XYZ file of C-alpha atoms in Angstrom:
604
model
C 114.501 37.071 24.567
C 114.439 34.852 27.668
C 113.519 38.114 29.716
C 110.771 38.908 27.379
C 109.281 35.569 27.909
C 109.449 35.345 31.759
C 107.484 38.901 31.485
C 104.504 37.609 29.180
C 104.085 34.226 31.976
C 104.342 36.949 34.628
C 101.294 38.452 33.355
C 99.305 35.526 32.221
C 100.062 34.010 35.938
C 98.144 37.760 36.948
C 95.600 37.612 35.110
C 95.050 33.824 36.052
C 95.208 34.803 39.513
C 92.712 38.028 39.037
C 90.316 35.908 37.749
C 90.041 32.685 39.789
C 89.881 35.625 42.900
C 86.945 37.127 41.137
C 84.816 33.872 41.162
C 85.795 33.066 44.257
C 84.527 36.048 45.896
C 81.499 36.095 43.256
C 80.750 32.472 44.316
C 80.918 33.645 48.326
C 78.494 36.529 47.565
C 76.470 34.307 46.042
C 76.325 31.378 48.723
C 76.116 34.562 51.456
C 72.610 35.362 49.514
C 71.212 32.190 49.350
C 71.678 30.553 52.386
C 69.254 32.796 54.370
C 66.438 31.892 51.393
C 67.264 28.184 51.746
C 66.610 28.483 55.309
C 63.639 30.379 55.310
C 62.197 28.054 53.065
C 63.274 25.137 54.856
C 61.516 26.839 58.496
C 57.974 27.364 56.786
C 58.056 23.800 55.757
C 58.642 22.558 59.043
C 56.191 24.722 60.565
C 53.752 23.422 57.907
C 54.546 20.042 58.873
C 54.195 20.351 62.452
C 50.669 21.930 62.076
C 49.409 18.962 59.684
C 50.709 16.503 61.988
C 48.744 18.536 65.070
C 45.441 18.431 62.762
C 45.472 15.081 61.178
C 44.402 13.358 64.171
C 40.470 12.704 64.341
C 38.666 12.715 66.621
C 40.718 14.912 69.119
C 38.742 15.940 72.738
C 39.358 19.393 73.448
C 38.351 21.078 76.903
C 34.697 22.676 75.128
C 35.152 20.845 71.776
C 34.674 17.446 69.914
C 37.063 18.034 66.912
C 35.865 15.535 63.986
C 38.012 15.978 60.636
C 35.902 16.058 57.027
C 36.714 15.112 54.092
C 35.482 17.329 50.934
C 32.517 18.878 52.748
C 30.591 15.421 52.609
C 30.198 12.813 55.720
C 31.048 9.485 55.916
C 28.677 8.422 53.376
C 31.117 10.497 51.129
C 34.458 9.231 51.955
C 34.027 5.522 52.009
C 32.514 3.712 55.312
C 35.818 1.761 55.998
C 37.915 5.232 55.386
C 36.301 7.022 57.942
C 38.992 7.562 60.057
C 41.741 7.472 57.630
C 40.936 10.089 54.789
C 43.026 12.880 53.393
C 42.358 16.064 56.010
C 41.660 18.878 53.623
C 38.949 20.703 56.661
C 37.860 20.499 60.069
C 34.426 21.033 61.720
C 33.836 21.771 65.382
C 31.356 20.138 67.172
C 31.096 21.256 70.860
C 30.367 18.563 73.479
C 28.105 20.183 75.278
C 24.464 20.636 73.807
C 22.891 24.131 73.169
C 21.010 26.157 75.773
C 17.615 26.045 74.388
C 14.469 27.427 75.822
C 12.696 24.255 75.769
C 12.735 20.748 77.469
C 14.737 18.521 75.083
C 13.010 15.747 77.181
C 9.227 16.270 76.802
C 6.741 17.993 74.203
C 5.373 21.138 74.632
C 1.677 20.042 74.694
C 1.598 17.058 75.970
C -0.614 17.626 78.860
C -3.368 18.635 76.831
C -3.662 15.146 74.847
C -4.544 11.798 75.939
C -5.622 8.197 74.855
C -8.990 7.338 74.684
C -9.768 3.802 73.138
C -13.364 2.859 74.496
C -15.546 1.706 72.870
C -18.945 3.711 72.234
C -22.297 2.495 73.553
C -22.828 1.648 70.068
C -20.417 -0.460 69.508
C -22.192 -4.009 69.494
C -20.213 -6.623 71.812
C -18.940 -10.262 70.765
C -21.777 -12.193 72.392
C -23.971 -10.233 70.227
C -22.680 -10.579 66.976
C -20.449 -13.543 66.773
C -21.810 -15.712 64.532
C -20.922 -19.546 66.060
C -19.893 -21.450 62.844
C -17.372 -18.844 61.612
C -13.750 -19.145 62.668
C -11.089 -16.902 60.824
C -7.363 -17.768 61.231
C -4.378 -16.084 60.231
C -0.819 -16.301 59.278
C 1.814 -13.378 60.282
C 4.393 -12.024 57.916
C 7.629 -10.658 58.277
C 9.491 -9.973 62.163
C 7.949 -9.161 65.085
C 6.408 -5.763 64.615
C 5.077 -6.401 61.395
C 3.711 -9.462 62.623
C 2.319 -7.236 65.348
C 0.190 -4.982 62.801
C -1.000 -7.839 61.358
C -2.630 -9.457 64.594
C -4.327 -6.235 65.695
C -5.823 -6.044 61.611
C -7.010 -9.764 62.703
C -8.800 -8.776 65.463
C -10.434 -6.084 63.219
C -10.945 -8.596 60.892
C -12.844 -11.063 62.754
C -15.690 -8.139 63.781
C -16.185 -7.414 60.531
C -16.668 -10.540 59.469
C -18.799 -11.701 63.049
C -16.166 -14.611 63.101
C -14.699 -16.119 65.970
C -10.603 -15.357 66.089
C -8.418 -18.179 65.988
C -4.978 -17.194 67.667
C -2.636 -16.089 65.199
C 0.089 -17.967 63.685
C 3.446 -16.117 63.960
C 5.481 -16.143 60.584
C 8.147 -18.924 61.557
C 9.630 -19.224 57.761
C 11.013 -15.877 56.835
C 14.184 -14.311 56.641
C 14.244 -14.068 60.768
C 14.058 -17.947 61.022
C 12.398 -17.420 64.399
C 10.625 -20.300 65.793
C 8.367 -18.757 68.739
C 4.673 -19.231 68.503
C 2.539 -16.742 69.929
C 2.237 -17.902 73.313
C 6.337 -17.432 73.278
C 5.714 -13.744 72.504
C 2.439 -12.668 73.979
C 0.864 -13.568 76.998
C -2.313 -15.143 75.187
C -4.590 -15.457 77.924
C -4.595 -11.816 79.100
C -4.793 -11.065 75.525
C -8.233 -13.705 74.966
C -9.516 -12.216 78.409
C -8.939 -7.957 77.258
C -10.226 -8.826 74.139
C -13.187 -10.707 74.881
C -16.151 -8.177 75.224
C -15.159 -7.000 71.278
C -14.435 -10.446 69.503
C -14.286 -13.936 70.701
C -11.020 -15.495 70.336
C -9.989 -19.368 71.095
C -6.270 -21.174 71.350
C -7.152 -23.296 68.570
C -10.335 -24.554 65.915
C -12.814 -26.802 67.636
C -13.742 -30.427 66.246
C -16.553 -31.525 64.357
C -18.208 -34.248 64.450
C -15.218 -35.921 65.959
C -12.988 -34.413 63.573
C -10.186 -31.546 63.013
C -11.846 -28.972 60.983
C -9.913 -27.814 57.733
C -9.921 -24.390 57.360
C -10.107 -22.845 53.648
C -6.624 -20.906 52.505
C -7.137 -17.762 50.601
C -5.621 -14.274 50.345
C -6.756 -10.864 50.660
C -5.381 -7.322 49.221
C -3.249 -4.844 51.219
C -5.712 -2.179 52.302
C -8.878 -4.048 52.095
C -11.586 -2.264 53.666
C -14.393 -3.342 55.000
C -16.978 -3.706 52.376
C -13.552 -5.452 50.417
C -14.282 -8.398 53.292
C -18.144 -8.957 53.472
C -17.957 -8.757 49.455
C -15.185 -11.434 48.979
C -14.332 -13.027 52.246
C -17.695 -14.008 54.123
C -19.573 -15.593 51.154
C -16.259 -17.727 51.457
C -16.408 -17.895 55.216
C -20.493 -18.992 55.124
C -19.878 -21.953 53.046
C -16.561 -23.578 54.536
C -17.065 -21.847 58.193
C -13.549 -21.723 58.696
C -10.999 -19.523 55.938
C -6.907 -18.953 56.593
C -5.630 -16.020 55.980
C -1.909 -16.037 54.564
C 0.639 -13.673 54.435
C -1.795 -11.004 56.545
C -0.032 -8.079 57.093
C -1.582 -4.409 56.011
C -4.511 -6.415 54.637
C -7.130 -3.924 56.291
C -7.702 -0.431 55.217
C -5.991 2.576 56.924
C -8.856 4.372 56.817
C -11.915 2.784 59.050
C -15.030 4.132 60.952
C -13.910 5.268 64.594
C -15.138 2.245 66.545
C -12.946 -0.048 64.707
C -9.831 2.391 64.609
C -10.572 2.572 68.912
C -11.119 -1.237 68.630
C -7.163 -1.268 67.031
C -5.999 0.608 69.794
C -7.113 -1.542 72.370
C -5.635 -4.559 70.647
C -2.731 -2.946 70.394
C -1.935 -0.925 73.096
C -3.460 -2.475 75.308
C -4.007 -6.329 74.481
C -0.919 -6.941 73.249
C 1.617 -7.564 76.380
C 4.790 -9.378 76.262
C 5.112 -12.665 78.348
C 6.439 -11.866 81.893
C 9.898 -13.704 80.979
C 10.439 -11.215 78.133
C 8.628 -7.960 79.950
C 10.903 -8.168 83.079
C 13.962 -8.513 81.158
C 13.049 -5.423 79.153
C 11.777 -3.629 82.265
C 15.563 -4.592 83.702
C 17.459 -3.181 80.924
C 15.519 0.554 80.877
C 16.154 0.259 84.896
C 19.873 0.094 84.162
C 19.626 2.908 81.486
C 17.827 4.516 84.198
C 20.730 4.017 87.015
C 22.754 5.611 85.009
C 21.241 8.874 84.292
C 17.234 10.428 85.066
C 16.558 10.710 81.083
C 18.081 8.435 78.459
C 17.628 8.035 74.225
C 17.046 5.240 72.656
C 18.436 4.991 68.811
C 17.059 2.615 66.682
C 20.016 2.931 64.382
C 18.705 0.253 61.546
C 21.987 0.274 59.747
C 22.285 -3.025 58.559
C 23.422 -4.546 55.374
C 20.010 -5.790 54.309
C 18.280 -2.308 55.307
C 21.268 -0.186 52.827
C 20.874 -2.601 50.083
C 17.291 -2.915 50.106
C 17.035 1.180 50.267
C 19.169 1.151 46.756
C 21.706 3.616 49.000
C 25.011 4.402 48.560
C 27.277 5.271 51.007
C 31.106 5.721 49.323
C 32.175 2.591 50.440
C 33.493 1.951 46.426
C 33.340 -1.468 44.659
C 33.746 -3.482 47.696
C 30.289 -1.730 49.169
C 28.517 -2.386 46.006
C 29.438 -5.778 45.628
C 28.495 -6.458 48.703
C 25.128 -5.256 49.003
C 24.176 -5.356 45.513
C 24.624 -10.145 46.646
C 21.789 -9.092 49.252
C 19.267 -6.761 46.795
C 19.374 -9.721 44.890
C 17.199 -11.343 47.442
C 14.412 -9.170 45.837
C 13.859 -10.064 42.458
C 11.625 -7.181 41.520
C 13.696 -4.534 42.613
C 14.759 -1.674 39.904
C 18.088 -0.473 39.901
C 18.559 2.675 42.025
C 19.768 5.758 41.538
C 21.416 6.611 44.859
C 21.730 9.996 44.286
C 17.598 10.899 43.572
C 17.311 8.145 46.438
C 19.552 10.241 49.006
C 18.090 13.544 47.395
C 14.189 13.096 48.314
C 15.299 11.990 51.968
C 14.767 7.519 51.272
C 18.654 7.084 52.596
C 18.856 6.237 56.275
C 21.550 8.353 58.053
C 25.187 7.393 58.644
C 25.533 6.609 62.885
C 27.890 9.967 62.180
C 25.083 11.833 60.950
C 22.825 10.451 63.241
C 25.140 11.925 66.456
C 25.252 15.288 64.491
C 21.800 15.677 64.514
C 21.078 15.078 68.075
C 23.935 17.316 68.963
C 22.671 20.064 66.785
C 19.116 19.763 68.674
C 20.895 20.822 71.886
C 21.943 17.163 73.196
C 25.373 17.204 74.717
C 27.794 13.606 74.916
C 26.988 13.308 78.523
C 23.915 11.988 77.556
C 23.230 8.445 78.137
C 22.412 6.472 74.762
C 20.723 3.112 74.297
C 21.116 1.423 70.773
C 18.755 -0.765 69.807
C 20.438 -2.673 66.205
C 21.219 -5.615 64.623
C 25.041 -6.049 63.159
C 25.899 -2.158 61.661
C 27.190 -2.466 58.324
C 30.830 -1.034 58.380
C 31.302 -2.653 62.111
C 33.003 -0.394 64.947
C 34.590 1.695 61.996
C 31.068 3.012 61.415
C 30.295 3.362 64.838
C 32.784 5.047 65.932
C 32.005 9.333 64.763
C 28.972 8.085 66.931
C 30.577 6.840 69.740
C 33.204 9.657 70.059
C 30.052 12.604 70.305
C 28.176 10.189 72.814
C 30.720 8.016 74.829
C 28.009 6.690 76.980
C 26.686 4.204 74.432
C 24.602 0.922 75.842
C 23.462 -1.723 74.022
C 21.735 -5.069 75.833
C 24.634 -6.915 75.446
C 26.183 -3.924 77.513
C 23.841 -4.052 80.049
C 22.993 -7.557 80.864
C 25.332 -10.614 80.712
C 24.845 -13.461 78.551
C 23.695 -15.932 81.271
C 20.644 -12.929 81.761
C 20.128 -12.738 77.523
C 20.526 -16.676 77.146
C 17.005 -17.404 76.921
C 16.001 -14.811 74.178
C 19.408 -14.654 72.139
C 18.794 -17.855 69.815
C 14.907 -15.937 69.192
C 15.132 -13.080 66.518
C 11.761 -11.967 67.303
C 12.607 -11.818 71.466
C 15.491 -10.086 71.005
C 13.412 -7.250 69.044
C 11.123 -7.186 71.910
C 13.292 -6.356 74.085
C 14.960 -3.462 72.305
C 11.480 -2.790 71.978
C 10.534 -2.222 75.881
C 14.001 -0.172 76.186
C 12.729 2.071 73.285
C 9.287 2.299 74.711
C 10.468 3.225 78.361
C 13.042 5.869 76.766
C 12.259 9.634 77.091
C 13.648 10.238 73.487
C 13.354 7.663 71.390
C 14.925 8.511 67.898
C 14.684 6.486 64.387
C 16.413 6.346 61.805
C 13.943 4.668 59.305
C 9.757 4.609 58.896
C 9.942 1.068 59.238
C 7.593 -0.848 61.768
C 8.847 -0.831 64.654
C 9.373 3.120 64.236
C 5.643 3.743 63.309
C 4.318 1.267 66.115
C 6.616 2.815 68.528
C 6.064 6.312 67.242
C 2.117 5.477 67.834
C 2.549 3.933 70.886
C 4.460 7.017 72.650
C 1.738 9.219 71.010
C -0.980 7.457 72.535
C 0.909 7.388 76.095
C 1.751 11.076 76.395
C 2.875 12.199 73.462
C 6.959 11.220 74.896
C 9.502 12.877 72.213
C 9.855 11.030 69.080
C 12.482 11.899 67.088
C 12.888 11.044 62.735
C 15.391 12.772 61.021
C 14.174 15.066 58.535
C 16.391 13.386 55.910
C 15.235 14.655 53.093
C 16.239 18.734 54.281
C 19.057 17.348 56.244
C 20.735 15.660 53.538
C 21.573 19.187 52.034
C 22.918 20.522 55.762
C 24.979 17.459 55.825
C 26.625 17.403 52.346
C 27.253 21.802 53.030
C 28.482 21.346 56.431
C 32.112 22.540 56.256
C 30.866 25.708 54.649
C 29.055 26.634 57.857
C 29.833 27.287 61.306
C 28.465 25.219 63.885
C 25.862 27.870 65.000
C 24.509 27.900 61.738
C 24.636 23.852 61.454
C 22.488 23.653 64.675
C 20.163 26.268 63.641
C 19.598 24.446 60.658
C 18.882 21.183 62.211
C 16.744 22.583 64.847
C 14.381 24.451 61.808
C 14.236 21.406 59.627
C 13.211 19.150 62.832
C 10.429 21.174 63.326
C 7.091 18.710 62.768
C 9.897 15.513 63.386
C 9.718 15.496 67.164
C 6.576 14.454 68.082
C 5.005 17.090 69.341
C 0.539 16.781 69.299
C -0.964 17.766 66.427
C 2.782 17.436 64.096
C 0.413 14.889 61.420
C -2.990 16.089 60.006
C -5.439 13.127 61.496
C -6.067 10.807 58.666
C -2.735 11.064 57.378
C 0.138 8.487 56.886
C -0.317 5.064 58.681
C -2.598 4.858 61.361
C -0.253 2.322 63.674
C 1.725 5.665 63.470
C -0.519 8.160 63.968
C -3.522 6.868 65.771
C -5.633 9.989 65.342
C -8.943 8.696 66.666
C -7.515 7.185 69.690
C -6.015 10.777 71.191
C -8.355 13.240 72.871
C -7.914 16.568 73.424
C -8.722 18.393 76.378
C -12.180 20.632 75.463
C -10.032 23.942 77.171
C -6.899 23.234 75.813
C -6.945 25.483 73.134
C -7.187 28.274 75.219
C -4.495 27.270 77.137
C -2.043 26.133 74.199
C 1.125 28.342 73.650
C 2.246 27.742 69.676
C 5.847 26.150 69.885
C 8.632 27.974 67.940
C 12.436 27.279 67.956
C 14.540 29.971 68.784
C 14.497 32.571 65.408
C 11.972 31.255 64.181
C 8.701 32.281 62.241
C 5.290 30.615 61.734
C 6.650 30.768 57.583
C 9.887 28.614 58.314
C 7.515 26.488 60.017
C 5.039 26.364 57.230
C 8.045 26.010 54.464
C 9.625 23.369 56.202
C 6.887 20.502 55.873
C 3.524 21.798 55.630
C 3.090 21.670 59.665
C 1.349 24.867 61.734
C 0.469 24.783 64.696
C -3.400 25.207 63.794
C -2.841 22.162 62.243
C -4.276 23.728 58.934
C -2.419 22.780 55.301
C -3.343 23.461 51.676
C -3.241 20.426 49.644
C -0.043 20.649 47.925
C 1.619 21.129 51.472
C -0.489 18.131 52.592
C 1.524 16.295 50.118
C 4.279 17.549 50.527
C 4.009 16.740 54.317
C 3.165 12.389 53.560
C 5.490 12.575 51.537
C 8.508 13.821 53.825
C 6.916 12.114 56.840
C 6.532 8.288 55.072
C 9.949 7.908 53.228
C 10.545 3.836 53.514
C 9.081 3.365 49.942
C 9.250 -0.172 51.655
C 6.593 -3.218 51.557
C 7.450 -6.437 52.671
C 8.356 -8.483 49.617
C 6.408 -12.150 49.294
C 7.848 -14.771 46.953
C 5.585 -17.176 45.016
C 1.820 -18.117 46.824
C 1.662 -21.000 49.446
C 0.015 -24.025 48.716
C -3.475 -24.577 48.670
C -3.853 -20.258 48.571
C -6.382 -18.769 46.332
C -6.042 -14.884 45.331
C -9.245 -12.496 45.225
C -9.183 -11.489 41.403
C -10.797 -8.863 39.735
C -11.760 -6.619 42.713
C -11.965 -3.001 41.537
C -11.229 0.051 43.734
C -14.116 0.855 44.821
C -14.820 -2.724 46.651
C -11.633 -2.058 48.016
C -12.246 1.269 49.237
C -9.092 2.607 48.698
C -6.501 2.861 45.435
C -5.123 -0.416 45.697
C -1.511 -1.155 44.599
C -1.190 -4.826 42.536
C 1.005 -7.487 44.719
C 4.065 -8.464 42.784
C 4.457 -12.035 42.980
C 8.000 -12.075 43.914
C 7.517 -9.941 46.624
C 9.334 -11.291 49.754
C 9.730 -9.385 52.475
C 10.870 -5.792 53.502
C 13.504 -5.796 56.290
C 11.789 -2.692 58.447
C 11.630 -4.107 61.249
């Protein structure tokens, strides 16, 4: 019995032992399988690390490459303006440092020889001493910063020959949102601009006394675009019976359209009458010397990204609640605003470009980050974040505060309006000056280079380049510059880009620019690399012949004049009387009714 037991524990301890071996080997055939897979796995998630840690960094300089990381094939606008350099990399986009090889001069227009200024006057044109009536003084009072304030004392001028008056020198607007205290004298140099001025309209420093007494000029108001017949209808039966009428709030209160004599008599005024004091001219003349120093060509940005320029353009730029907030406090400024749609505003091209988008463009037109690059701006909404895609394609960024000390900039800093006018010189003396809104001082300035040689003027086709922007990372850069170059086309200033007569004269001053009578013959039609006289035609309406069908002449105002901005004016000043009931044909033009909380519109 006992030897019958010890058998049957013999064989359980046997079996025991049979199977524990069984998963032991089972379980080292197992582990031998799956420790190569482990590792494996474990390798290509290292190597994925590695390569996300080499990409994430933005922007990287490579030997031939400027290597700027996207986010969701949109730009900054998309990702948030204080997440610009910190978003989630999901692509990349290469953007080469140096420009491309065109076949043109990036620094002058093709036909610029053939054009020139011409402001004379005609023989016809009767002179001051022969029409000025002595008992009729017209003054006027400036609106908004300087270079609206600058339209409106060349419309004066224009103003006072209609109306045989002698011109009172203008009051500068010292009460609006640029709290800038300079008179005119401050600004201009008013006795070169009595002396240029005085064969065409008699001007004086201040009104005369009568009868031993300070006359008292009569306050009234006149519509934006008022032509000529608009004034001898309403404003000299006025200007008969008191002898002396104020004009308030007078900016774009003459017509666009006017005969030839008095559109040469605004070019002299303005291009020629209107000069800076010395104190102000020298300084400016200083700072596009140093630009200068520094390289044979320069470009001059006027960036205009400011908080009251986004919220007043009803933008939106992904900076989330924070951005909305805050510039929805400033659009409050203008009561009569509607509430935007950002999207349709961004869509028809009304959106001023990011400083990102602004860099892409020029590199995409061939201009490489050696390039020296003025900026002419007031405080950049977004700060040095915002900046800084633009200051990583074009290191060589200058600003006044760059180039002169504060000891040189004391006597101008604590003046809004003399601060502008020297950004405005540097701009001026640039040989590519580039905008990034229609505003005023990019329509004067765009004018101004026309009239002087036709320098290169660059606006951003924003309304086709929105689309390139938004699409970008589903492109290569070839295709991105090709793009840009065929949507710039009629955007660079080249002679003949705006049908005369069309958009604002101050930016297009048609009947001041001759042509040479054998230039035509001589005149080689200007087209981009690849490109046709139809991509020309689709883009904007522009040929060379300068001919359009009506629909593309539309088209073309409306692509070229996208501020949709007027200065806003709230309430009427004392003692101000309206002109009522004046229909469109006194006017000479469809007139648009003032809103009476209109302020002002912050395009300077």
């Amino acid at each position: 019995m006992n030897k019958k037991r010890r058998t049957e524990a013999d064989t359980t301890l046997a079996g025991l032992h049979h199977l524990l071996c069984d998963v032991f080997f089972r379980r080292r055939r197992f582990y031998y399988h799956i420790f190569p897979i482990l590792s494996a796995l474990a390798g290509c998630v290292f190597l994925c690390f590695v390569a996300l840690s080499l990409l994430v960094s933005s922007p990287v300089i490579h030997h031939d490459h400027l290597h700027l990381t996207l986010f969701n094939g949109g730009s900054s606008r998309d990702r948030g303006i204080e997440h610009v350099s910190n978003s989630v990399l999901e692509s990349s986009f290469d953007v080469p440092e140096s420009g491309r090889i065109l076949d043109r001069d990036l620094w002058a227009t093709g036909q610029s020889s053939f054009f020139y200024g011409c402001s004379n006057a005609s023989k016809k044109f009767p002179t001051a001493a022969e029409k000025t009536d002595p008992d009729r003084y017209l003054l006027i009072s400036t609106s908004g910063g300087l270079n609206q304030q600058r339209t409106g004392i060349t419309d004066a001028v224009v103003a006072a020959y209609i109306l045989n008056a002698t011109l009172v020198v203008p009051k500068l607007d010292q009460n609006s949102f640029w709290k800038d205290t300079s008179n005119f004298a401050e600004i201009f140099d008013v006795d070169w601009f009595i002396t240029f001025l005085s064969k065409d309209v008699q001007i004086i420093k201040q009104l005369p006394m009568k009868v031993g007494k300070a006359m008292t000029p009569h306050s009234m108001r006149v519509p934006r675009k008022c032509s000529p017949k608009c004034y001898e209808t309403h404003v000299l039966p006025v200007l008969k019976k008191k002898h002396a009428v104020q004009l308030g709030k007078f900016d774009y209160r003459l017509s666009n359209r006017l005969a030839t004599d008095l559109q040469k008599l605004r070019c002299r005024v303005n291009y020629h009458a209107l000069k800076f004091t010395d104190q102000i001219n020298e300084m400016g003349q200083k700072l596009a010397e140093r630009m200068r120093m520094k390289s044979k060509n320069f470009i001059a940005l006027h960036l205009r990204f400011e908080p009251d320029m986004l919220a007043f353009s009803g933008c939106y730029y992904g900076g989330g609640e924070t951005e909305r907030k805050e510039l929805g406090e400033i659009r409050k400024r203008w009561k009569s605003l509607h509430v935007s749609n950002p999207d349709k505003v961004r869509r028809h091209g009304r959106c001023p470009l990011t400083p990102e988008e602004v860099g892409l463009m020029l590199r995409g037109l061939g201009f490489g980050s050696d390039v020296q690059l003025y900026v002419a701006s007031g405080e950049v909404y977004g700060g040095e974040k915002t900046l800084a895609p633009l200051k990583a394609l074009f290191p060589n960024f200058h600003t006044k505060e760059t180039l002169a000390s504060q000891e040189e900039l004391a006597p101008f800093s604590s003046f809004s309006s003399r601060m502008a006018a020297l950004d405005f010189i540097v701009c001026d003396e640039s040989n590519v000056f580039v905008t990034n809104n229609n505003g005023n001082m990019a329509k004067i300035l765009a004018g101004r280079r026309r009239y002087f040689g036709h320098k290169p003027t660059i606006r951003p086709n924003a309304k086709k380049l929105y689309r390139v922007f938004m699409d970008r990372n589903n492109m290569t850069w070839g295709e991105f510059s090709s793009k840009v170059q065929t949507y710039q086309v009629g955007f660079m200033g080249e002679p003949n880009e705006v049908k005369p007569g069309r958009g604002e004269f101050h930016e297009n001053p048609s009947a001041c620019i001759c042509e040479e009578s054998d230039s035509k013959a001589k005149r080689i039609p200007l087209l981009l690399p690849n490109q046709t006289d139809d991509v020309m035609r689709n883009n904007n309406g522009y040929k060379e012949t300068g001919k359009m069908t009506n629909d593309q002449t539309a088209a073309t105002e409306d692509d070229q004049d996208w501020s949709g901005m007027e200065y806003l004016e709230i309430g009427v000043g004392l003692g101000e009387k309206r002109l009522a009931n004046i229909s469109d044909s006194d006017l000479g033009v469809q007139a648009k009714p003032e809103r009476p909380e209109l302020e002002e519109l912050f395009s300077d």
